[in-house]
Short mmCIF file of C-alpha atoms in Angstrom, two decimals:
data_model
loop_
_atom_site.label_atom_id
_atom_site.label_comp_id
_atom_site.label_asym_id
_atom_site.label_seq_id
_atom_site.Cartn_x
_atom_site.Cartn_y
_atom_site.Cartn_z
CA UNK A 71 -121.15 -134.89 -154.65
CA UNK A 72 -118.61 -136.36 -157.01
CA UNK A 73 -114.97 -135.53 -156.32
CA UNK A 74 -112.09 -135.38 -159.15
CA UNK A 75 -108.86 -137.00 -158.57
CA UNK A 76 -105.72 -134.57 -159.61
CA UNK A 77 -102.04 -135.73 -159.89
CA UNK A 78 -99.35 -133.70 -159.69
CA UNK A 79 -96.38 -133.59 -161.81
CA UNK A 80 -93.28 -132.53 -160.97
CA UNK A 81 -89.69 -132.24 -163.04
CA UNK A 82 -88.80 -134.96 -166.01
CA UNK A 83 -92.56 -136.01 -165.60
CA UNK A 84 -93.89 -132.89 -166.20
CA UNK A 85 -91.52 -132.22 -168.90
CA UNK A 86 -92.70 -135.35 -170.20
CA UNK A 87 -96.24 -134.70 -170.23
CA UNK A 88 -95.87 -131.56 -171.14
CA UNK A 89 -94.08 -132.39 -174.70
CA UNK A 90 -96.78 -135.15 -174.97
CA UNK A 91 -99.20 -132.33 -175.11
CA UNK A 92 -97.47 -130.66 -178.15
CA UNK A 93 -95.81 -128.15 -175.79
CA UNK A 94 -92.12 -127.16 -176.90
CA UNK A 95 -89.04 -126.37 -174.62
CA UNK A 96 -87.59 -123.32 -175.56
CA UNK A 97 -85.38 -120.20 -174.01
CA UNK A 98 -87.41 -117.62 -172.39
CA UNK A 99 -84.54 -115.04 -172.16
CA UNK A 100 -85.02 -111.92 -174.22
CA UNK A 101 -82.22 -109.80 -175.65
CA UNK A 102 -84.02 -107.12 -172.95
CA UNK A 103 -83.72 -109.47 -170.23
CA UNK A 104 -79.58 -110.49 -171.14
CA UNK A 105 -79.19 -106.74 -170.94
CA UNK A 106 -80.55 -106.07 -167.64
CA UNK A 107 -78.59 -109.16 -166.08
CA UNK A 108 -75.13 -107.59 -167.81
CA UNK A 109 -76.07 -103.99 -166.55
CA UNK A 110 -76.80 -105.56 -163.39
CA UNK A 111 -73.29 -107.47 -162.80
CA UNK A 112 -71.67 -104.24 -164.13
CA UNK A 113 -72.98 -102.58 -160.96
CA UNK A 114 -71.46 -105.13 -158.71
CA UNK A 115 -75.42 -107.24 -158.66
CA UNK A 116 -77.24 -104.70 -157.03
CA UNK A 117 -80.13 -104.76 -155.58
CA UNK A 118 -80.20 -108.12 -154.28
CA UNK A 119 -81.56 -110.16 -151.69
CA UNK A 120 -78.40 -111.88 -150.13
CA UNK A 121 -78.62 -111.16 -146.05
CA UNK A 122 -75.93 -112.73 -142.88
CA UNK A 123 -73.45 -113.36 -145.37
CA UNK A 124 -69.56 -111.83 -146.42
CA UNK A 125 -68.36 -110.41 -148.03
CA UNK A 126 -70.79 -107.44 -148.22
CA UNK A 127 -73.69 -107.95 -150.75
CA UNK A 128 -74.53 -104.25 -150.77
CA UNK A 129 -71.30 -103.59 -152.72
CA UNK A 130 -69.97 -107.46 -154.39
CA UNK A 131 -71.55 -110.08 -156.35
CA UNK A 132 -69.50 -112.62 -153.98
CA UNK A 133 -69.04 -115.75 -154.01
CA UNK A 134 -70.29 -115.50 -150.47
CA UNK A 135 -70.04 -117.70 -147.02
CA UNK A 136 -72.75 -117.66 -143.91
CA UNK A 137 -71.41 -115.24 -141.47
CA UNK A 138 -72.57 -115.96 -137.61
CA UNK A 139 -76.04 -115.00 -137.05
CA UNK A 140 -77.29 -113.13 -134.26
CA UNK A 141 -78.19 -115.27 -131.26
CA UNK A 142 -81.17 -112.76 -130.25
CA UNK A 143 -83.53 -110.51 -132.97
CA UNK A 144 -86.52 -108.91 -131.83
CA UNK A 145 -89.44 -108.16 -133.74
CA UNK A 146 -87.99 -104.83 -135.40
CA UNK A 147 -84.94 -106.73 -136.25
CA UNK A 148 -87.12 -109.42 -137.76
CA UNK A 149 -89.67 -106.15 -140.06
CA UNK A 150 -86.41 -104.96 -141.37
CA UNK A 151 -86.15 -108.58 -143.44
CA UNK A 152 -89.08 -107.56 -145.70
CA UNK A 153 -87.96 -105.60 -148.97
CA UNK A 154 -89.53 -102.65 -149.28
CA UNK A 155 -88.69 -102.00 -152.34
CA UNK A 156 -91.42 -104.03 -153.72
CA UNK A 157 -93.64 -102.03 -156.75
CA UNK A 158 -95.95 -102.94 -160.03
CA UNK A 159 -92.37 -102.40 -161.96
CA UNK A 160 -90.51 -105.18 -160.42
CA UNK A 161 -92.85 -108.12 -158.73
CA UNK A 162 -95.69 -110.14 -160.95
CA UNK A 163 -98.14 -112.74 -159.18
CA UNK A 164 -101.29 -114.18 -160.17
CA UNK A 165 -102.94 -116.25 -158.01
CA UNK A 166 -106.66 -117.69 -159.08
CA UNK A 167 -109.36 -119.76 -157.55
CA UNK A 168 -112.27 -121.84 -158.76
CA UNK A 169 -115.06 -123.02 -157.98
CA UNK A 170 -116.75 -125.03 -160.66
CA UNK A 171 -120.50 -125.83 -160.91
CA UNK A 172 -119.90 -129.16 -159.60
CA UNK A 173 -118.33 -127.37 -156.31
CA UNK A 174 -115.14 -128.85 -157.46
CA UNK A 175 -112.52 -125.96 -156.08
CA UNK A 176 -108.94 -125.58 -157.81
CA UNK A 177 -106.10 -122.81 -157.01
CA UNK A 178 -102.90 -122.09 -158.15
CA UNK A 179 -100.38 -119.21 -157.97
CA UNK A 180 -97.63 -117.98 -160.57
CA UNK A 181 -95.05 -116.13 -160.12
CA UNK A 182 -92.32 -113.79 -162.01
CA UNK A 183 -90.83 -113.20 -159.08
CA UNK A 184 -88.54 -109.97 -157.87
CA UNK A 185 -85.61 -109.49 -160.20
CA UNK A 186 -82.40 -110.29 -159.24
CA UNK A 187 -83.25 -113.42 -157.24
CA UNK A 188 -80.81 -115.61 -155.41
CA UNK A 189 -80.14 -118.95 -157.49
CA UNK A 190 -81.87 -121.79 -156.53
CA UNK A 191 -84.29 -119.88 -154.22
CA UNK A 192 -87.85 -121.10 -153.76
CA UNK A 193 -90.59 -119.40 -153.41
CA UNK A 194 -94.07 -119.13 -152.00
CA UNK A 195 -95.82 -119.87 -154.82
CA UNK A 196 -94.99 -123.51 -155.01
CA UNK A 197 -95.34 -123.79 -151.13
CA UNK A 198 -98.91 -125.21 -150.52
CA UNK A 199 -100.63 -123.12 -147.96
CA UNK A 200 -98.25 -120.73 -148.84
CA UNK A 201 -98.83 -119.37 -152.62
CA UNK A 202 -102.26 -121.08 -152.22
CA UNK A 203 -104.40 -123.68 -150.83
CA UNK A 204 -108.05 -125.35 -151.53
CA UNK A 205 -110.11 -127.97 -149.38
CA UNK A 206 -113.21 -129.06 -151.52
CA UNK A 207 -115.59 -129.04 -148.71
CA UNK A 208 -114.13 -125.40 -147.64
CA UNK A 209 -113.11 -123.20 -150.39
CA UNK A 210 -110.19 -121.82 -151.40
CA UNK A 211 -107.27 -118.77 -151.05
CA UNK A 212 -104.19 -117.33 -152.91
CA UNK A 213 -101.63 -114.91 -151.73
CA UNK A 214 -99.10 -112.19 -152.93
CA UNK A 215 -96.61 -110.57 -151.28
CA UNK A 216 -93.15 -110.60 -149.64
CA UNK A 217 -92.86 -114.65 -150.14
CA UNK A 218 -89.94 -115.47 -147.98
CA UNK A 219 -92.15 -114.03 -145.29
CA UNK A 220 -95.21 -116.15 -146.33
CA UNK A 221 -93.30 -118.95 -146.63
CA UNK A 222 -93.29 -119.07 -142.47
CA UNK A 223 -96.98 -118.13 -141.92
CA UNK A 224 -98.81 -119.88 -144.44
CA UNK A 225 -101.23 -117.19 -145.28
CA UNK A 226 -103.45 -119.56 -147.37
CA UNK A 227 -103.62 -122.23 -145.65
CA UNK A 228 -104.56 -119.87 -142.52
CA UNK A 229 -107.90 -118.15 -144.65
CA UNK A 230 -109.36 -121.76 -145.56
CA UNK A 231 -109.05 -122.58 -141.79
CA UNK A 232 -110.25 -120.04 -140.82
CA UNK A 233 -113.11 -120.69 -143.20
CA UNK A 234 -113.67 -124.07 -142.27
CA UNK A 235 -114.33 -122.33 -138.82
CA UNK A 236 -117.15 -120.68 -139.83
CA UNK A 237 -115.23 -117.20 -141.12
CA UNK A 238 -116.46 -115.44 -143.98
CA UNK A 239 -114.07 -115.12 -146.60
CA UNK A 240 -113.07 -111.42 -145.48
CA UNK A 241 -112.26 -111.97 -141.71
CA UNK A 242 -110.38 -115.20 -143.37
CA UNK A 243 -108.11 -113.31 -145.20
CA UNK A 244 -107.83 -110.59 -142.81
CA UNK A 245 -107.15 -112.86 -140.41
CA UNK A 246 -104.08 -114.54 -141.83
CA UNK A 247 -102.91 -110.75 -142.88
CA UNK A 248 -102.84 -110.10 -139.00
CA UNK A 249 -100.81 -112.96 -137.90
CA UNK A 250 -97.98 -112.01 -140.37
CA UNK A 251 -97.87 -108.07 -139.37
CA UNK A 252 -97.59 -109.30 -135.60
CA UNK A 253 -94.06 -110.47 -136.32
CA UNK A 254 -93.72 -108.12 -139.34
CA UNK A 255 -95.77 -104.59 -138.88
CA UNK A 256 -93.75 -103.64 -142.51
CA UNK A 257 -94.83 -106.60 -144.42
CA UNK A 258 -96.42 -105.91 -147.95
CA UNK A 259 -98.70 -108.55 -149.49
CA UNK A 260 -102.41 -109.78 -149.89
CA UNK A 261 -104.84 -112.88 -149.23
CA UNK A 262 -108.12 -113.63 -151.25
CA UNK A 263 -110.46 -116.16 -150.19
CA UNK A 264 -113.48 -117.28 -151.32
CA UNK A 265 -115.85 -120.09 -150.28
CA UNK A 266 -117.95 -123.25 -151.62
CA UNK A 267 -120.96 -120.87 -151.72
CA UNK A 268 -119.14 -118.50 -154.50
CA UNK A 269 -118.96 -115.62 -151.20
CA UNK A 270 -115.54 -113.90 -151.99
CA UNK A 271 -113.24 -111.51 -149.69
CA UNK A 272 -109.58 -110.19 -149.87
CA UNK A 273 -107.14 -108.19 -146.78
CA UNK A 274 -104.14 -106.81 -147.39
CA UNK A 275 -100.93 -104.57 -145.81
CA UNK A 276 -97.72 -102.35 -146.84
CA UNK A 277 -100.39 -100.54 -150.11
CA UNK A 278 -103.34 -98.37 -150.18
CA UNK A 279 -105.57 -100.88 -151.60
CA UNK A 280 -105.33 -104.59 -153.22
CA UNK A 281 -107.46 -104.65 -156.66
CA UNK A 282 -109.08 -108.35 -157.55
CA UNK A 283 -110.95 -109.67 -160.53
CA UNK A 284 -113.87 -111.53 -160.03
CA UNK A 285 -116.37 -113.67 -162.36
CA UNK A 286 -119.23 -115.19 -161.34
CA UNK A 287 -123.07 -115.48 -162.07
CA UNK A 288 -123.52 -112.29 -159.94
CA UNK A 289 -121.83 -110.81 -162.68
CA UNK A 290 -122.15 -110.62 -166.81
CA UNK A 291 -118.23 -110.11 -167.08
CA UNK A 292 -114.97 -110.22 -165.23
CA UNK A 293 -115.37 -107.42 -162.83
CA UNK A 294 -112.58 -105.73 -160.91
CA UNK A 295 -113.06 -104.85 -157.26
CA UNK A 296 -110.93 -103.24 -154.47
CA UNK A 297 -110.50 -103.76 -151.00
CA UNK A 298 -108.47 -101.28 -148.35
CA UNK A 299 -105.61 -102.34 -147.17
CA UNK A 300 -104.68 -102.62 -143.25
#
């Protein structure tokens, strides 16, 4: 079966590229989005997502130093570190992936992000593994969620292993969803997975149920399905 070769781009290349394609830079803030970072300073930068640090981020926007962390957390210690304030109004992700009829598979994950992020903070979604992962002879997954979290389990990585293993795309993701909520029983987030064969599944925690689109032959349009949550 004949492979295809991708490269990936990074920075001043893909800036590069990018123009070469007829793509402008250009500012993405809105006047909306200037207003809700000057109503959000006005109210000393709350929410956000500093922890271990002084002076108190609960009530100043800082500057802030490390303070000394805890020698010893235990596993509630470690749920309260997911944000719970998570909700359709403040988190975007879209995570996709194909398999084309040549059983070529491709993923990829973008995200908005939480407002209010710390500067300079990465994410899951670039993380491979993380945000999402494909093997060409396995299938593929992509993952949404409480990132920082992700970020240490590798959720995606975890379903196409589990794949490779002989897993149906469902215990895959399911699978990866468990090994987070061992550490973190408050985590919120979700796995898809599907396979070389076009067999699709999804898992997820923290909601009542994870909606996912799918297309395939099986189907004459983009259908929306649901799966409950853990």
């Amino acid at each position: 079966m004949e492979r295809t070769t991708h490269t990936l781009l990074v920075g001043d290349q893909a800036t590069e590229f990018a123009t070469q394609l007829g793509f402008k830079e250009e500012d993405l803030h809105s006047d909306k989005s200037r207003d809700l970072y000057k109503q959000w300073k006005q109210k000393n930068c709350q929410p956000n997502y500093w922890k271990n640090v002084v002076p108190d981020p609960k009530q100043s926007c800082g500057p802030y130093k490390p303070k000394p962390f805890p020698p010893n957390r235990n596993k509630q210690e470690l749920s309260e570190d997911s944000y719970k304030g998570i909700g359709s109004d403040n988190h975007d992700t879209i995570g996709m992936v194909v398999v084309d009829s040549k059983g070529n598979v491709a993923g990829g994950t973008s995200t908005n992000g939480l407002n209010h992020k710390i500067p300079g903070r990465v994410g899951d979604s670039p993380i491979a593994g993380a945000g999402s992962y494909v093997d060409n002879d396995v299938g593929g997954a992509a993952a949404t969620g409480d990132g920082d979290v992700m970020m240490r389990f590798l959720p995606s990585f975890h379903a196409v292993m589990m794949m490779k293993s002989g897993a149906s795309p469902t215990i895959a993701a399911g699978d990866a969803i468990k090994s987070i909520i061992r550490f973190y029983p408050d985590f919120v987030g979700a796995v898809l997975a599907v396979n070389i064969e076009g067999a699709h599944g999804a898992a997820c925690h923290g909601i009542e149920k994870f909606p996912y689109s799918i297309r395939s032959t099986d189907y004459s349009d983009v259908t929306v399905l649901e799966v409950p949550c853990m």
